[in-house]
Amino acid sequence: MSQLVFLVPLFPLIGFLITGLGRNYLSKTATGYIASGSILGAFIVSCLLFSQVYGSGSGQVFTLFHFIQTEGFSIPFAFQVDQLSSLFLLIITGIGFLIHVYSTSYMHEEDAHHFARFFAYMNLFVFSMLLLVLGANYVIMFIGWEGVGLCSYLLIGYWFKNGDYNYAAKKAFIMNRIGDLGFLLAVFWMLAKLGTATYGEVFSQVATLSTFDITAITMLLFVGAMGKSAQIPLYTWLPDAMAGPTPVSALIHAATMVTAGIYMIARSNVLYTLAPFSQGFVAMIGLATAIFAATIALRQNDIKKVLAYSTVSQLGYMFLGLGVGAYTGAVFHVMTHAFFKALLFLGAGSVIHALHHEQDIRKMGGLKKQLPITHITFLLGCIAIAGIPPFSGFFSKDEILMATYAHQPWMYFIAMGGALMTAFYMFRLYSLTFLGSYRGHTDAAHPIHESPLSMTFPLMVLAVLSVVGGFIGIPAVFAENAHWLEHFLAPVFQPSNELVQHTHLDHATEYLLMGISTVLVLIMILLAVKLFGKDDVDVKKDDTGIKKWMANKWYIDELYQAVIIQPLHIFSVLLKNLVEKNIIDGAVNGVGRLVHYGARQFRLIQSGQVGNYLLFMILSIVVFILIWFNDATILRALNNIF
Amino acid sequence: MNAIIVSAVFGVLMMFASFLVNNKNVYRYLAIIGLSVLLLANILETYAIWSIKFDSFLQLSFERFGLFFNSIAIAATLFYVLLSGKDIVRVGNYSAEYFVLIFFILCGVSLITSYNSLLMLFLGIEIISIPLYILTGSDKKNLKSNEAALKYFLMGAFSTGLMLMGIALSYGAVGNFGLEGRGVVAFGGSMRVSFLEVAGLLLLFISMSFKASAAPFHFWTPDVYEGAPSVFTSFMATIVKATVFIGMIKLLEARTGIFGPTWQIILPLMIVLTLAIGNITAVFQQSVKRMLAYSSIAQAGFMLFALWSANDMGREGILLYSVAYTLATVGIFAVLVKMKDYTFDGFNGLAAKQPLVAASVAVFVLSLAGIPLTAGFFAKYFMLASAIKSGAGVWLLVVAVVFAAVSVYYYFRLIQAMYFKEGEAEMFEQPTNSFKGMLAIFAVLLIVLGIAPSLLFNYLYF
């Protein structure tokens, strides 16, 4: 059965080829069926693989062929199916399938060949993501890593006639490339020191490396994660990436691609456990991102921007979890976050669809009557992300927060503050969108109506998952040995857990912290609903003071513009005008002129006179004989010169 | 020995054919049949299935390397006649004789690939040279052709003199002509290399460099190549030149030590001079034919690396180089012969009129320039890699690569003219389908060898 692992990425690849090459011939219906069907096929195989891994309790590596083979090292094209990758397979193909189904309605206004182009990119994305997760070494992971970056670029710039969207796409690509450079350097470092990039070999040999090497490798890997998973300082591309169609935001920029960094670090947990400095750095960056993005989300008015900053913030929590050693918690949060964030994005898409591409929440309000299914599911998603028990977000976030408290209490309190902000901005968003009265303009020709079943069905499935998804990870405080996920993933994180003994909180403290946080979250929710759920909420007034800074995202984009982009620009203009035009062009043209001049002179020797030719030959022979007579002297002189 | 005898026999047969039949097409078909039989005979000997044997008194020795090169040369000639046969019979009134001379040249080629004594080498070189003088002047009514033939003959005679002088000195040193007997001799009680031997081999090397058109003995090349009828330029610039290199390798491969430090000075000097003069002068040419003449000098510069490396890789490399260079050059010349205007401008807009011909020429040019995915790339690669193996200085390789880059300029001018310039590239006649098909086969072969050069070598050593 597991020999079928190659089918998992193969299905989306075939789907990509068919929809991509046949985009001018296929009808929209056919495209939708092929694209969704290929993901469904991958999902079914993934389920089989998962059940097998679950049944046997062990992972396996399948080598398909030799990818790179040199004297120093060999890199097989191999897939690793174990607990971690099979779990991610389920998330990617499962949610991917739902989003594909959703997209068949959402993208229906597009022309047939653009419609097919969209699904071709989506299938290619799923293929790359599966490659990333399945790869049994860092090189295969990197292929997927680059592939998802490319697809992200293509999909953000899907409406390529809009210049701003193209700019956003380029920004995402370049930011990701900066991160990729770190990843690449880490892989090179690994290959140079260990001669292998295969997970199993790296993890078993890593202890032979010096602390400096491990720290450098892990820090560089984390630079890659910063780019892909939108952490400080490389996070600014993700909010701009909302230029893409909403299903793209749900699939790539919330549920799957951005969690690649978390997957990578969870996969490399042994390395990070051996590099305490890097791990601490990951925790700090995660915490800072979580809180920083949350403050920005408080004052955003674009429905997708709020969700985007919320995603950045949640990713920060996941890195915090990785940083404090709660690997299971981080992966758990990846999963629950995939459920509720995909739900929220698709819900937002449903709202945008109903309002004919209106994204400003100041022009919404009171939509709960017109969009009942969207409303209910969106509310469930909000509760889940806010962390109210027993919704899924509560369990996963709680696990990370508890581990943080055990690690460093002060970090816990900051993280808790971020969680409260999360509850506040999510319910601000919810209230402004669904409660109160409608503030937009009404159009009799296009009444607001609920989305079709192909869009609401994925919402319902995801809503159910968001509600019950947390039960696979019930903490020990409620019931001993009820944390199914921890047992399932234990083999993956076992080496790390052997190296470091995590302190466990006593049950009283844990109950206390849980109780306080739940009460505070509820208070924040009530506050947000009270403030923004009114019929006459004032959305017009300008933000002042610190609120203005938050609304303008702390002017980080402007800061980057001034500190990095402008100086680079000036430097490149300088290079162009000074170095390029004078030195490089001068040298190149000079060589050209020299060759041309030489050509003219050499040509003159070719006089056409046989007598001259013979004379030259005789002279050459004489020179040769002279060289022969003085060969030792000449050779010594030449060796001194060169 | 098959190749030597069969080629000579067919040469004589063709001579009689010219009395008996008066139909140019018959000559052409006879030549094609003769070359096929010759190729078959040589292959039979290569695989030790059937061969004519008689005692040559150690004057000749047949090894796989030489026999394999025979096959390459004969197959290349066969392709050449298939591609340009109609143009060969069109040069003058004595069509059968041209094929006769080509057969005799192949006889000389087979001698050079199998000589075991300096006398046989001399014989081979002369058997090649004299028919070439005639072929150069075969366009009797054309003054340029006559002038070229006379120049070639005068300078060729001079070089023959040098060669005989060298052989005589070398004979004087050790008292025999045998290839094995060269080198260290007992001399006044101690074992050392005779002075006469060094002088003799140096003169031999110089006269063979003349035949291979390596600088500074290349002066005849542009004039002769330009003056000779284009079809014959194609033949002498490729198959004959490659043969001379095989002869040089056989002569010097195991004996460069005789020269001592001199070798380490004069060979790099010649390589650099040949590359520089060939490439830089080619840049300035307006005539494609003359550009190809200089380019053939430049290519000789690369082939000289095989002499430097003197190892198995160099031997394999020179075979690949011969194939890549011969296919590409014969192909370009075959198209050139059909053009009304030999300048670069004469090729303007060829791609629009003859897409397949232009595409094939583009492949030939890319291969000559040594662009990857063509055989020319691996040919150059093998040359340089084998030299590295033998401890050549990196600076020498850098020079070679820089000049290969210069060569891109004049080679790509042809592509530019064909594809990017507007114009009426006029031909004497519309190329036939079989002509286009042959060209395409050449191009495909170049690409196949560019992807898997080992296809060639797998038949060399097994």
mmCIF file of N, CA, C and O in Angstrom, chain A residues 353-356 370 442-450:
data_model
loop_
_atom_site.group_PDB
_atom_site.id
_atom_site.type_symbol
_atom_site.label_atom_id
_atom_site.label_comp_id
_atom_site.label_asym_id
_atom_site.label_seq_id
_atom_site.Cartn_x
_atom_site.Cartn_y
_atom_site.Cartn_z
ATOM 1 N N HIS A 353 -18.106 37.711 -1.886
ATOM 2 C CA HIS A 353 -18.857 37.242 -3.047
ATOM 3 C C HIS A 353 -20.260 37.823 -3.025
ATOM 4 O O HIS A 353 -20.757 38.334 -4.032
ATOM 5 N N ALA A 354 -20.893 37.770 -1.840
ATOM 6 C CA ALA A 354 -22.270 38.255 -1.717
ATOM 7 C C ALA A 354 -22.336 39.762 -1.948
ATOM 8 O O ALA A 354 -23.291 40.268 -2.524
ATOM 9 N N LEU A 355 -21.301 40.478 -1.485
ATOM 10 C CA LEU A 355 -21.328 41.941 -1.588
ATOM 11 C C LEU A 355 -20.649 42.426 -2.870
ATOM 12 O O LEU A 355 -20.321 43.597 -2.980
ATOM 13 N N HIS A 356 -20.413 41.536 -3.792
ATOM 14 C CA HIS A 356 -19.812 41.901 -5.076
ATOM 15 C C HIS A 356 -18.487 42.607 -4.894
ATOM 16 O O HIS A 356 -18.288 43.746 -5.289
ATOM 17 N N GLN A 370 -29.049 38.004 5.955
ATOM 18 C CA GLN A 370 -28.940 37.612 4.552
ATOM 19 C C GLN A 370 -28.061 36.379 4.373
ATOM 20 O O GLN A 370 -28.265 35.607 3.452
ATOM 21 N N THR A 442 -27.124 49.736 -1.104
ATOM 22 C CA THR A 442 -27.903 48.597 -1.573
ATOM 23 C C THR A 442 -28.153 48.743 -3.056
ATOM 24 O O THR A 442 -28.380 49.839 -3.549
ATOM 25 N N ASP A 443 -28.121 47.643 -3.718
ATOM 26 C CA ASP A 443 -28.296 47.631 -5.164
ATOM 27 C C ASP A 443 -29.447 46.683 -5.456
ATOM 28 O O ASP A 443 -29.363 45.484 -5.224
ATOM 29 N N ALA A 444 -30.539 47.233 -5.950
ATOM 30 C CA ALA A 444 -31.740 46.413 -6.159
ATOM 31 C C ALA A 444 -31.496 45.310 -7.182
ATOM 32 O O ALA A 444 -32.033 44.212 -7.081
ATOM 33 N N ALA A 445 -30.646 45.618 -8.168
ATOM 34 C CA ALA A 445 -30.408 44.636 -9.231
ATOM 35 C C ALA A 445 -29.635 43.433 -8.715
ATOM 36 O O ALA A 445 -29.776 42.327 -9.208
ATOM 37 N N HIS A 446 -28.770 43.690 -7.746
ATOM 38 C CA HIS A 446 -27.952 42.600 -7.209
ATOM 39 C C HIS A 446 -28.185 42.455 -5.715
ATOM 40 O O HIS A 446 -27.399 42.951 -4.925
ATOM 41 N N PRO A 447 -29.275 41.851 -5.326
ATOM 42 C CA PRO A 447 -29.529 41.723 -3.884
ATOM 43 C C PRO A 447 -28.486 40.826 -3.223
ATOM 44 O O PRO A 447 -27.885 39.973 -3.865
ATOM 45 N N ILE A 448 -28.285 41.081 -1.927
ATOM 46 C CA ILE A 448 -27.347 40.252 -1.176
ATOM 47 C C ILE A 448 -27.997 38.913 -0.904
ATOM 48 O O ILE A 448 -29.105 38.831 -0.386
ATOM 49 N N HIS A 449 -27.322 37.838 -1.305
ATOM 50 C CA HIS A 449 -27.908 36.514 -1.086
ATOM 51 C C HIS A 449 -26.824 35.538 -0.645
ATOM 52 O O HIS A 449 -25.643 35.755 -0.875
ATOM 53 N N GLU A 450 -27.288 34.483 -0.004
ATOM 54 C CA GLU A 450 -26.343 33.469 0.469
ATOM 55 C C GLU A 450 -25.653 32.783 -0.699
ATOM 56 O O GLU A 450 -26.200 32.670 -1.797
#
